[in-house]
mmCIF file of C-alpha atoms and ligand atoms in Angstrom:
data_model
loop_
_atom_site.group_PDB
_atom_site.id
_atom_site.type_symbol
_atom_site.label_atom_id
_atom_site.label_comp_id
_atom_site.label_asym_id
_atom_site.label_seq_id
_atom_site.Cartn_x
_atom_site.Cartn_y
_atom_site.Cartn_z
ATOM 1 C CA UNK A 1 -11.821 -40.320 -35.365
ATOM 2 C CA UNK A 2 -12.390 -42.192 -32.076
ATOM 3 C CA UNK A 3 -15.765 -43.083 -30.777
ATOM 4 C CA UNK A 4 -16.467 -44.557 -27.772
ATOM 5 C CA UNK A 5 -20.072 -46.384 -27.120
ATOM 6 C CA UNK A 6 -20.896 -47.833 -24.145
ATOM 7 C CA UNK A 7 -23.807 -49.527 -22.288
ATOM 8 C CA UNK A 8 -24.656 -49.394 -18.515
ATOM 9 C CA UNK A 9 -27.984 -51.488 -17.525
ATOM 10 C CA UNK A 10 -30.773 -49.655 -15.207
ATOM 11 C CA UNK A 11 -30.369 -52.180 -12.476
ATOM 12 C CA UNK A 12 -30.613 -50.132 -9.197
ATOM 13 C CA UNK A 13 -28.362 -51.006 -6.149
ATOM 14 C CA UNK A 14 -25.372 -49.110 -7.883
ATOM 15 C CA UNK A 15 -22.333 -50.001 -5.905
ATOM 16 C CA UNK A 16 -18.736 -49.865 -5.786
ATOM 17 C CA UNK A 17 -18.308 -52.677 -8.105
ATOM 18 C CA UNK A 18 -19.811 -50.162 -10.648
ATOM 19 C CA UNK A 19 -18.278 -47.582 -10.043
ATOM 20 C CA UNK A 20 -14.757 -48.795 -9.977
ATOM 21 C CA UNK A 21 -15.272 -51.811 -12.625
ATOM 22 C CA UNK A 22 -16.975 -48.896 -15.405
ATOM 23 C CA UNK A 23 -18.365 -45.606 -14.048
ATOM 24 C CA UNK A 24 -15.204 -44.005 -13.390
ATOM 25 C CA UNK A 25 -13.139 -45.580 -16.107
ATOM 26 C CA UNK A 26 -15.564 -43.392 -18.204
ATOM 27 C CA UNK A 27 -14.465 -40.735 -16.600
ATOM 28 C CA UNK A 28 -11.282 -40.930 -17.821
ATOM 29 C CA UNK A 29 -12.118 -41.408 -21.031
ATOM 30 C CA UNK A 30 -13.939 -38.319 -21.853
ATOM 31 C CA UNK A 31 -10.743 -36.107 -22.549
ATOM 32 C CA UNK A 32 -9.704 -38.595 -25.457
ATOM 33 C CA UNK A 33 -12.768 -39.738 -27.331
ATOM 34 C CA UNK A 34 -16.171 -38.961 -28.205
ATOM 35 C CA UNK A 35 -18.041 -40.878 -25.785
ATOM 36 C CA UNK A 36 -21.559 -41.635 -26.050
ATOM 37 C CA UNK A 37 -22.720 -43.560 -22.862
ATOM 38 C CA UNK A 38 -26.303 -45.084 -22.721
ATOM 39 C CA UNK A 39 -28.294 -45.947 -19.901
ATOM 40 C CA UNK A 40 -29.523 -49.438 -21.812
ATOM 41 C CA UNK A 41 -33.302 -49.962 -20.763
ATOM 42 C CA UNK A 42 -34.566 -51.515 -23.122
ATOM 43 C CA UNK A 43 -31.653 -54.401 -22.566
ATOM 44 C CA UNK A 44 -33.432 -54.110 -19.301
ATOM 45 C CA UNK A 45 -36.590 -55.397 -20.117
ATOM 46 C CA UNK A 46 -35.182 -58.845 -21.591
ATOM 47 C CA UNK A 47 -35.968 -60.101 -18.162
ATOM 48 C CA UNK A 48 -38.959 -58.493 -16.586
ATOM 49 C CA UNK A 49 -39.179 -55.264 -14.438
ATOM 50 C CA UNK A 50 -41.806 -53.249 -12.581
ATOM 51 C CA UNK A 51 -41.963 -50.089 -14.989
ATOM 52 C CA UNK A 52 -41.607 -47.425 -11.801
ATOM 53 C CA UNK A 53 -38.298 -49.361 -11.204
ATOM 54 C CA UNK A 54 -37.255 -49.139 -14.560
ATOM 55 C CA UNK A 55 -37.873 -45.272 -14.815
ATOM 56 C CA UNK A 56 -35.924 -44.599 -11.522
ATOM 57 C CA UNK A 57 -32.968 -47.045 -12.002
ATOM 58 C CA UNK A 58 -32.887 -44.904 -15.163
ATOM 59 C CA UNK A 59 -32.603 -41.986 -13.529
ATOM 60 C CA UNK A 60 -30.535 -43.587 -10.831
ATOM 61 C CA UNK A 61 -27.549 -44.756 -13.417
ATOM 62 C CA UNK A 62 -27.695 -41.123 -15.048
ATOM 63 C CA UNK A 63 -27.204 -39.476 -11.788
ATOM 64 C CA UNK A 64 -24.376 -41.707 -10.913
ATOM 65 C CA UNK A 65 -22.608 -41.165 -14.270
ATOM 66 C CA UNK A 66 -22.813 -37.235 -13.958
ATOM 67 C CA UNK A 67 -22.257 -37.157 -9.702
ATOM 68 C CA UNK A 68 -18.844 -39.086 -10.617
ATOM 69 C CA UNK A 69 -18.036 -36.473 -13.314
ATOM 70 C CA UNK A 70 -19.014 -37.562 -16.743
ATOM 71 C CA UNK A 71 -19.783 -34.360 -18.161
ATOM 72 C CA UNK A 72 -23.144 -33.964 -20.135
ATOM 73 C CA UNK A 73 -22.021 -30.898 -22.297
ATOM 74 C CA UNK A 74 -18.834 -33.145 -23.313
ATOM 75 C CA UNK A 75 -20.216 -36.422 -23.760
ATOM 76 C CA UNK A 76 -23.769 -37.508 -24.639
ATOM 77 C CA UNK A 77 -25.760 -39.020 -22.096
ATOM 78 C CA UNK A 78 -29.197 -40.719 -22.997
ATOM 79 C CA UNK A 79 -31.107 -43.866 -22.399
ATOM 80 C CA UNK A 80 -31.429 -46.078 -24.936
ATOM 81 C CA UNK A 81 -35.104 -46.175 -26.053
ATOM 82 C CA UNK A 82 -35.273 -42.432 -26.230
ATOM 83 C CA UNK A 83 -33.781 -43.116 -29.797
ATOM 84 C CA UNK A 84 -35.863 -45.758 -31.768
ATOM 85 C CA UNK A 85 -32.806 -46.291 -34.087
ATOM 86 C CA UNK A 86 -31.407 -49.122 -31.335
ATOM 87 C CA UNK A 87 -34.753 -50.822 -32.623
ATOM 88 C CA UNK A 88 -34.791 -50.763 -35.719
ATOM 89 C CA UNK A 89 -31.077 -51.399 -36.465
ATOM 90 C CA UNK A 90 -31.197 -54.513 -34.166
ATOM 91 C CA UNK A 91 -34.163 -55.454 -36.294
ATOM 92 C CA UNK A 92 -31.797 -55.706 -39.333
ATOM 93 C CA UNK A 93 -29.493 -57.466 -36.964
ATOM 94 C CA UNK A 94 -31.541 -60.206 -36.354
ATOM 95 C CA UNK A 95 -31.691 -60.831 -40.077
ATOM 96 C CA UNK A 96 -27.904 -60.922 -40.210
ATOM 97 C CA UNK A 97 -27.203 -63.049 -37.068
ATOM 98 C CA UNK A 98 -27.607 -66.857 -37.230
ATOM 99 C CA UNK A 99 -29.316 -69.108 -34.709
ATOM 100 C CA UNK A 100 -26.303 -71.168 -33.949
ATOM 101 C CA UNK A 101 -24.496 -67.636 -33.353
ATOM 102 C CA UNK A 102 -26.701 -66.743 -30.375
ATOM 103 C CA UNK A 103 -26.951 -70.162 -29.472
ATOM 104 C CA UNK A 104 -23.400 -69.863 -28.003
ATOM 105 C CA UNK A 105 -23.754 -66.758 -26.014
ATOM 106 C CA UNK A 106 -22.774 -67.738 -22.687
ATOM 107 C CA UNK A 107 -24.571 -64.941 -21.209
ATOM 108 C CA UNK A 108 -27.481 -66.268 -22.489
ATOM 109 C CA UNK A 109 -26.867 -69.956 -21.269
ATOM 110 C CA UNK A 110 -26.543 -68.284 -17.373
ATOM 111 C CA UNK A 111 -29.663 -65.551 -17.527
ATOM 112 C CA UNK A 112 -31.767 -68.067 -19.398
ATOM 113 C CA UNK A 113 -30.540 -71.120 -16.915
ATOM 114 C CA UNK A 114 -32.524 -74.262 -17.054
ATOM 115 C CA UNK A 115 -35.883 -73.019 -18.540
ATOM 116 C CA UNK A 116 -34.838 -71.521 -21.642
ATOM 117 C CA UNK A 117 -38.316 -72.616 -23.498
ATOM 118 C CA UNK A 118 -39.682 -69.685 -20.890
ATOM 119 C CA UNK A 119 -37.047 -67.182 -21.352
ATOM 120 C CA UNK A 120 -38.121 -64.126 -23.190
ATOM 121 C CA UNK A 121 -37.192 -63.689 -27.362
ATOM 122 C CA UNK A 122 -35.568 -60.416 -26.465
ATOM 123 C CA UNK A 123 -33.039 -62.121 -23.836
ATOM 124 C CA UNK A 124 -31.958 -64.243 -26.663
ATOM 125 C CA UNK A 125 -31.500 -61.515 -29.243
ATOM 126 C CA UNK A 126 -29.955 -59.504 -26.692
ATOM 127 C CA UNK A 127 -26.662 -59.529 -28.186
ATOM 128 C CA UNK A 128 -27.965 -58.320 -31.718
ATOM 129 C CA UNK A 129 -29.846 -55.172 -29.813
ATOM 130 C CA UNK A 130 -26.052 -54.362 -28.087
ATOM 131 C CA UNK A 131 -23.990 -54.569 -31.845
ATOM 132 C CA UNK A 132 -26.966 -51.976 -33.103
ATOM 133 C CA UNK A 133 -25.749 -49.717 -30.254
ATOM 134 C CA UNK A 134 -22.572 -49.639 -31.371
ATOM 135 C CA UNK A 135 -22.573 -49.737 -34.606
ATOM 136 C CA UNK A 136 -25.684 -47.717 -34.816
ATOM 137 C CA UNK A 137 -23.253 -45.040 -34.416
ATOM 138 C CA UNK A 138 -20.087 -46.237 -35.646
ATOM 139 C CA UNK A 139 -18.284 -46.633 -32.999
ATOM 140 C CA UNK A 140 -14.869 -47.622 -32.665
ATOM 141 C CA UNK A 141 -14.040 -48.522 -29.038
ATOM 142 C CA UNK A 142 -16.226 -49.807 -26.384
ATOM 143 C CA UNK A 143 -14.476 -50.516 -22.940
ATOM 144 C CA UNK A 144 -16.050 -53.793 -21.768
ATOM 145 C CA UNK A 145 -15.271 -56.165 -18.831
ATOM 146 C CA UNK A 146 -14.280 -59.809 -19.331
ATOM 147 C CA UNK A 147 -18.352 -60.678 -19.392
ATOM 148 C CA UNK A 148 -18.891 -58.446 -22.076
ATOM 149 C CA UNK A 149 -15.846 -59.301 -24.552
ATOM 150 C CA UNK A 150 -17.720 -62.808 -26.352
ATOM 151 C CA UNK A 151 -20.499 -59.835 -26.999
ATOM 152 C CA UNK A 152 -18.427 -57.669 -28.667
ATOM 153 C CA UNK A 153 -16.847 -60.444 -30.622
ATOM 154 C CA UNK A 154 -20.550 -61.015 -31.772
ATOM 155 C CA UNK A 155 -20.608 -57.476 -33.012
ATOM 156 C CA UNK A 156 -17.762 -57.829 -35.027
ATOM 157 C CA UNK A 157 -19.127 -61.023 -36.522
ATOM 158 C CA UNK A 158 -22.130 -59.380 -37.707
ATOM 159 C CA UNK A 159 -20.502 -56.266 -38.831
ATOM 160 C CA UNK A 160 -18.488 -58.609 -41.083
ATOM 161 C CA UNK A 161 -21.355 -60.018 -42.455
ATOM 162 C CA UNK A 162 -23.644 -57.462 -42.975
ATOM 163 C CA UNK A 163 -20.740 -55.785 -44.916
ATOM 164 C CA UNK A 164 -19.832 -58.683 -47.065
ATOM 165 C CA UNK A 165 -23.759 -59.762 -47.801
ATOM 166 C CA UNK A 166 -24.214 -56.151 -49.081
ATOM 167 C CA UNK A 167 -21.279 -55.730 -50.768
ATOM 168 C CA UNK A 168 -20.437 -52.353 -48.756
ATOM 169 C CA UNK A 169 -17.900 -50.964 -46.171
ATOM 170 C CA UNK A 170 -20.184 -49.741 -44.466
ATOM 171 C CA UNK A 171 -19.513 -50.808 -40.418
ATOM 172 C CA UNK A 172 -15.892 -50.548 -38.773
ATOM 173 C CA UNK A 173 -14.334 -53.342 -37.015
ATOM 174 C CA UNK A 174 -15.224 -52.547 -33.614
ATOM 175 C CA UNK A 175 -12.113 -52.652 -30.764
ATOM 176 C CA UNK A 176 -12.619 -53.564 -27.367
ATOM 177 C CA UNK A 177 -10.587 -51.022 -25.064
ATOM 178 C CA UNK A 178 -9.536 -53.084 -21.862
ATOM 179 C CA UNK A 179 -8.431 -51.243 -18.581
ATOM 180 C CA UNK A 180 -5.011 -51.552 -17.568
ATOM 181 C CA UNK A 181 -6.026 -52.720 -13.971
ATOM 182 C CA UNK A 182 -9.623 -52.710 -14.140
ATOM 183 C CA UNK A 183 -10.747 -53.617 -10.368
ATOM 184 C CA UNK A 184 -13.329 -56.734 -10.226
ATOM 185 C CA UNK A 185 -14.200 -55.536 -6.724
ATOM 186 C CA UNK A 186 -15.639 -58.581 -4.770
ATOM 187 C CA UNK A 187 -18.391 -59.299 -2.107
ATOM 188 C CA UNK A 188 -17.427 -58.007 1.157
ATOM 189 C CA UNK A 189 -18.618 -61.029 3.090
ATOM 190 C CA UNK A 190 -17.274 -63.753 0.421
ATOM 191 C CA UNK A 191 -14.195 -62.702 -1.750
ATOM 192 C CA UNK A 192 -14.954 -65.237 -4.031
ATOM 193 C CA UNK A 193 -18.276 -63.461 -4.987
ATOM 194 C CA UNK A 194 -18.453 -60.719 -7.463
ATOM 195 C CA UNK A 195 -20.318 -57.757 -5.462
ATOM 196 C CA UNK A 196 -23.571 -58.234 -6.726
ATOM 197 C CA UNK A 197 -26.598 -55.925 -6.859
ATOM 198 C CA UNK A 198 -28.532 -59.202 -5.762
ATOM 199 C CA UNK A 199 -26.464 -60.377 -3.042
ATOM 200 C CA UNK A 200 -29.409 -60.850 -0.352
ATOM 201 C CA UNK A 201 -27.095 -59.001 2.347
ATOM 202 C CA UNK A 202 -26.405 -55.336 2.063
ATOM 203 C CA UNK A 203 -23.707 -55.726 3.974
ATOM 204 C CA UNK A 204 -21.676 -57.738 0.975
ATOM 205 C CA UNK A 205 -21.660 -54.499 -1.061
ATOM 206 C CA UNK A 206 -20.576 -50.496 -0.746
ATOM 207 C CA UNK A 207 -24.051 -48.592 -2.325
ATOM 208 C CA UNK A 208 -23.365 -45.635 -4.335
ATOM 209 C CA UNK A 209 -25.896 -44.052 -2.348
ATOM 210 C CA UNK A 210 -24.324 -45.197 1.111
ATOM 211 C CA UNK A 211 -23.485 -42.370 3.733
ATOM 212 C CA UNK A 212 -20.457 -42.279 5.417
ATOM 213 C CA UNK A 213 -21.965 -44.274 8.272
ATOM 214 C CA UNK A 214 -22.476 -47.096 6.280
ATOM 215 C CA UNK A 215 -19.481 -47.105 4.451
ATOM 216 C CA UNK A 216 -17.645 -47.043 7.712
ATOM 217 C CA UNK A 217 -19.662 -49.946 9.400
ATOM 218 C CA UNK A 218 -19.408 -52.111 6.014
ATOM 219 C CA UNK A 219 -15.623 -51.905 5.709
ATOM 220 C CA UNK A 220 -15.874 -52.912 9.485
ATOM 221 C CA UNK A 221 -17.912 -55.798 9.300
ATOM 222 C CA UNK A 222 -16.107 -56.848 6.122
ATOM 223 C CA UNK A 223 -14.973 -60.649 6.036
ATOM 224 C CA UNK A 224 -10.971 -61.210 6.794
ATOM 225 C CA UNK A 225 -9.066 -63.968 7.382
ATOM 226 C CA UNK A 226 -7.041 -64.147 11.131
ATOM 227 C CA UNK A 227 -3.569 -63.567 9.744
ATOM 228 C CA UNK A 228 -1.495 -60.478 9.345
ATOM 229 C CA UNK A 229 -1.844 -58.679 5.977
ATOM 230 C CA UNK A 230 0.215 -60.348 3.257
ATOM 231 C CA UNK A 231 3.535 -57.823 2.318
ATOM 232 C CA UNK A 232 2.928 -58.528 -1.210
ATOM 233 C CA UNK A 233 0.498 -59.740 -4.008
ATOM 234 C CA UNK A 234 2.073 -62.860 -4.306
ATOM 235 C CA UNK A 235 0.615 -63.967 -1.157
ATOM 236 C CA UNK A 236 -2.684 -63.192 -2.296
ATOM 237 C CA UNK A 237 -3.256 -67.228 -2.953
ATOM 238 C CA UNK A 238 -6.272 -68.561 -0.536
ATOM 239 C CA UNK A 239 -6.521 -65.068 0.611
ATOM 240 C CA UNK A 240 -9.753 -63.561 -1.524
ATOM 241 C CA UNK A 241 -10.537 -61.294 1.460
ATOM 242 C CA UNK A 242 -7.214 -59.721 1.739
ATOM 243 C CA UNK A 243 -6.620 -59.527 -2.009
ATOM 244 C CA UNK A 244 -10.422 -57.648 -2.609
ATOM 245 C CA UNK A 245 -9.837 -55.127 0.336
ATOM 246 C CA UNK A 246 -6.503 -54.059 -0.914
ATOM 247 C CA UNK A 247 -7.268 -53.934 -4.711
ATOM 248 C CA UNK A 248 -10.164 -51.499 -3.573
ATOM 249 C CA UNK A 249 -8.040 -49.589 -1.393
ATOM 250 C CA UNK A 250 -5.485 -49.473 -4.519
ATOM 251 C CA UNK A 251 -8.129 -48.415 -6.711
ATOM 252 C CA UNK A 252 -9.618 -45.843 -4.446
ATOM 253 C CA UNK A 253 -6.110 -44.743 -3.882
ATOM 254 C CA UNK A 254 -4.915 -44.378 -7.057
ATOM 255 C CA UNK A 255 -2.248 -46.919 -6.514
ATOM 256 C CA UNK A 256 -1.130 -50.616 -7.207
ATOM 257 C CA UNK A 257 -1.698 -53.284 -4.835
ATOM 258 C CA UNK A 258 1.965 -53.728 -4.821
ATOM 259 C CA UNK A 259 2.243 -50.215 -3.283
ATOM 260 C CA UNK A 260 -0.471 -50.739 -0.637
ATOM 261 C CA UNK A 261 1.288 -54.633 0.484
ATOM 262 C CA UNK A 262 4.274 -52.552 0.621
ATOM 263 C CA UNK A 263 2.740 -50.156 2.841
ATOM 264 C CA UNK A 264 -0.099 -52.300 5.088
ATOM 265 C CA UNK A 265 2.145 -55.751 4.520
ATOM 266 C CA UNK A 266 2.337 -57.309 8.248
ATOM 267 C CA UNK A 267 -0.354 -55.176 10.027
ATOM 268 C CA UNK A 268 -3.546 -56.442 11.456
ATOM 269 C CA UNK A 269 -6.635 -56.429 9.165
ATOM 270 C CA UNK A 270 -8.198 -53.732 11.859
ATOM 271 C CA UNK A 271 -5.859 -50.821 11.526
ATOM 272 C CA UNK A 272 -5.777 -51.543 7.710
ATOM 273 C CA UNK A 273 -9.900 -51.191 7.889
ATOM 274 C CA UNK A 274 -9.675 -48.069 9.583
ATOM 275 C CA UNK A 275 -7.250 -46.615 6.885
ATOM 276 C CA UNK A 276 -9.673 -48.105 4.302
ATOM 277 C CA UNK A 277 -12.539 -46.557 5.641
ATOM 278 C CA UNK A 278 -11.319 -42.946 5.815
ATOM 279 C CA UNK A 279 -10.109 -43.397 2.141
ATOM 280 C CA UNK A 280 -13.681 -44.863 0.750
ATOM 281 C CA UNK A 281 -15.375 -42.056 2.825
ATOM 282 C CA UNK A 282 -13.451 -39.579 1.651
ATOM 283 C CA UNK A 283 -13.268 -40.574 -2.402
ATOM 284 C CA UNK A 284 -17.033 -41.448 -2.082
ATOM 285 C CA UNK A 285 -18.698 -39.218 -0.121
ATOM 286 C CA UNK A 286 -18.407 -36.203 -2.501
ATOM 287 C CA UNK A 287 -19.897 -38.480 -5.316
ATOM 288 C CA UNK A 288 -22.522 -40.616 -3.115
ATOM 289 C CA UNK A 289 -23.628 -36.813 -2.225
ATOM 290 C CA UNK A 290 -23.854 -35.369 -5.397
ATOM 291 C CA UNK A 291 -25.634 -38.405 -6.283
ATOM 292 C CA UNK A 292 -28.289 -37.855 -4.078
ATOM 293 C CA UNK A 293 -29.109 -34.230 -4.643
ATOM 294 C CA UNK A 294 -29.275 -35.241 -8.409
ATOM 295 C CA UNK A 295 -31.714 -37.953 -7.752
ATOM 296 C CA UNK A 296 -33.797 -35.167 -5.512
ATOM 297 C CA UNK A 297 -34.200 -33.170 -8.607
ATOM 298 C CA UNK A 298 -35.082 -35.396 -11.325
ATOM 299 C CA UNK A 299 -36.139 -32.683 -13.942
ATOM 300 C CA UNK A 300 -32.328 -31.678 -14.084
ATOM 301 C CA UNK A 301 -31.354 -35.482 -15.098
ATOM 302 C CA UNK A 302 -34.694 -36.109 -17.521
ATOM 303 C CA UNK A 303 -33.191 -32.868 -19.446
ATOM 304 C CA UNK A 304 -29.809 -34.251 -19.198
ATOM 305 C CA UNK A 305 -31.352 -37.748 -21.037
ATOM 306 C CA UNK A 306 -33.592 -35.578 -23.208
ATOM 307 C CA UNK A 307 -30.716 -33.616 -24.559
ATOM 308 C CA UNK A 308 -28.441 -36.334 -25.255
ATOM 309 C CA UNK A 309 -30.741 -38.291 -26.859
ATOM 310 C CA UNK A 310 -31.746 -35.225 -29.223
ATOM 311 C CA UNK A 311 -27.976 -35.143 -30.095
ATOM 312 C CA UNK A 312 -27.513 -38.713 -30.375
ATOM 313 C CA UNK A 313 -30.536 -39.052 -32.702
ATOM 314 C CA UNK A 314 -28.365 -36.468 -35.057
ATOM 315 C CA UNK A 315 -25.307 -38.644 -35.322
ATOM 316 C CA UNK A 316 -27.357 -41.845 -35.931
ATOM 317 C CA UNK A 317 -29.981 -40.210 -38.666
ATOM 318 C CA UNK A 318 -27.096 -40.506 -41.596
ATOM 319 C CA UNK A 319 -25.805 -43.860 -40.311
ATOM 320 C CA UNK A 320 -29.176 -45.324 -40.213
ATOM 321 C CA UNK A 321 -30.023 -43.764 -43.760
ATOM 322 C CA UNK A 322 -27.059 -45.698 -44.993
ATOM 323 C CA UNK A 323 -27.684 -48.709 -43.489
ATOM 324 C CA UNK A 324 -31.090 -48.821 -45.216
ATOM 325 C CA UNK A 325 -30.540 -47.185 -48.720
ATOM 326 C CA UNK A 326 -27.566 -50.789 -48.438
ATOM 327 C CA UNK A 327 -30.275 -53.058 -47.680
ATOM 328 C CA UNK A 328 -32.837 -51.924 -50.173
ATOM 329 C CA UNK A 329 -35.251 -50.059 -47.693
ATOM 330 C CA UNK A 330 -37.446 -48.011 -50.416
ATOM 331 C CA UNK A 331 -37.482 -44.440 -48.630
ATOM 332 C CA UNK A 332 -38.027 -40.929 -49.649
HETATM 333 N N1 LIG B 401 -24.430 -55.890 -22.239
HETATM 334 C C1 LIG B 401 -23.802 -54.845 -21.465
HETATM 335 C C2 LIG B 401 -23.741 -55.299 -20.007
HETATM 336 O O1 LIG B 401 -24.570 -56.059 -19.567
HETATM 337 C C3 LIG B 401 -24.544 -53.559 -21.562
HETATM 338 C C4 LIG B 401 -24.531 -53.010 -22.957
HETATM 339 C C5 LIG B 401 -25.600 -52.892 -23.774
HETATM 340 C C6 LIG B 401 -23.399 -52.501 -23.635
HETATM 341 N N2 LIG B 401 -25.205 -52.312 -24.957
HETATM 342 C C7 LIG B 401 -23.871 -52.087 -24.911
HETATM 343 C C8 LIG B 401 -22.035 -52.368 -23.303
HETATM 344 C C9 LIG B 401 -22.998 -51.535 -25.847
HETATM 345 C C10 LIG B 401 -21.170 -51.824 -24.249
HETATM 346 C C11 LIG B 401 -21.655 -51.416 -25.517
HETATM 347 O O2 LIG B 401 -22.883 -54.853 -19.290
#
């Protein structure tokens, strides 16, 4: 059997980078595995965060996962520290991890930065607390970006070990499952910059919660370079503008960039906007307002999270008996 675990952080500022980098690749995955998706917050609170933020970016990710059409009934939805097995798996982990492991997390080396005697234990165990997600349920695939693949490495590593210092077979090897074209969707303003949650300027990024208004004016204002469109992706080179706007429009659209520089190759940059904007207003808006009634009715998404964390604690009970009875936990 197939299972697919995957992570989302509570950040807030959900945009199109996350939608069309992760949300909707999920999607797409829920008629072929068993996918158990999980709203990570306590991930979250490696670096720190005002608690009311935390509890509505919860809210906010789950809402964006269901308004683009992960189904609750078919896949489980939860956040993370509604099931204390995360914890106490990942404290086994940090037994079976070394120092000099973590030490070469790159994630760690850029979140920490230049103060690392101030940044928190957690952020440095963080990758310990992520292979206790997976494995916590056995899973098989997890579909991870490019930032994400040294981390999953990391899971397999201690996996490996754990299996080998207890003598058992107990965790699978875990798979990452890449996306064929999996769209890095850049800043609007710099196509050099990854669209960023942070970016001081709303204007760099597409929110999920962004009316059509907005979405409109932002494709509008978007950064372009003065010459016609380039007819195909070879001419991409020196062009980060033209090569973000049409990989989202391909994205959006369904389609390969190839298609859309065979189609918009030689026009201006304002006609192609136009087109753009219709198509992101009309793939978005049913989600962006979906998304918003969900976050209007918060009960419906705390049951969602309640229910799938019920369901999730089921799978993991066994799998965390078995992990303990293998390292000599005394238990009744
Ligand atoms: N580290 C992941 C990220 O920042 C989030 C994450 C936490 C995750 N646990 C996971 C992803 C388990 C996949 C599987 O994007």
């Amino acid at each position: 059997m197939k299972r697919i675990f995957s992570g989302v952080q509570p950040t807030g500022n959900l945009h199109l980078g996350n939608y069309l980098g992760a949300i909707r690749n999920w999607v797409r995955l829920q008629d072929d595995y068993d996918c158990i998706f999980c709203v990570v917050d306590m991930h979250a609170i490696t670096v720190r965060q005002k608690p009311e933020e935390l509890t509505a970016n919860t809210r906010e990710v789950a809402a964006a996962m269901i308004a683009s059409g992960v189904d609750p009934k078919k896949n489980i939805i939860f956040n993370q520290s509604q099931v204390s097995g995360h914890a106490e798996l990942a404290w086994i982990f940090n037994c079976v991890a070394r120092l000099g492991w973590l030490s070469r997390m790159t994630q760690f080396k850029e979140k920490a930065g230049k103060d690392k005697e101030n940044a928190s234990v957690g952020l440095f165990a963080y990758p310990n607390l992520m292979a206790a997600d997976i494995l916590l349920y056995k899973a098989t695939h997890v579909p991870v970006g490019e930032d994400q693949k040294q981390h999953l490495e990391l899971t397999r590593d201690i996996a490996q070990k754990f299996n080998s210092d207890f003598g058992v077979d107990l965790f699978p090897m875990v798979e990452p499952l890449i996306f064929g074209a999996a769209t890095r969707v850049m800043s609007l303003k710099n196509g050099a910059a990854k669209m960023s949650k942070s970016d001081p300027s709303d204007n760099s990024r597409i929110g999920m919660t962004d009316d059509s208004g907005a979405i409109a004016r932002k494709i509008r204002k978007a950064k372009t370079d003065p010459h016609p469109l380039p007819a195909s992706p070879k001419e991409f080179d020196g062009r980060p503008e033209a090569a973000n706007l049409m990989g989202i429009y391909a994205s959006l659209a369904d389609s390969t960039v190839e298609d859309v520089c065979a189609r918009f190759g030689g026009e201006q940059f304002s006609t192609f906007k136009q087109h753009l904007a219709d198509l992101a207003v009309a793939k978005l808006g049913p989600v962006q307002e979906e998304m918003r009634r969900l976050m209007g009715d918060p009960a419906y998404v705390d049951g969602v999270l309640g229910d799938g964390a019920a369901r999730a604690r089921e799978i993991a009970r066994p799998i965390l008996k078995e992990i303990q009875e293998a390292v000599g936990f005394l238990g009744a």
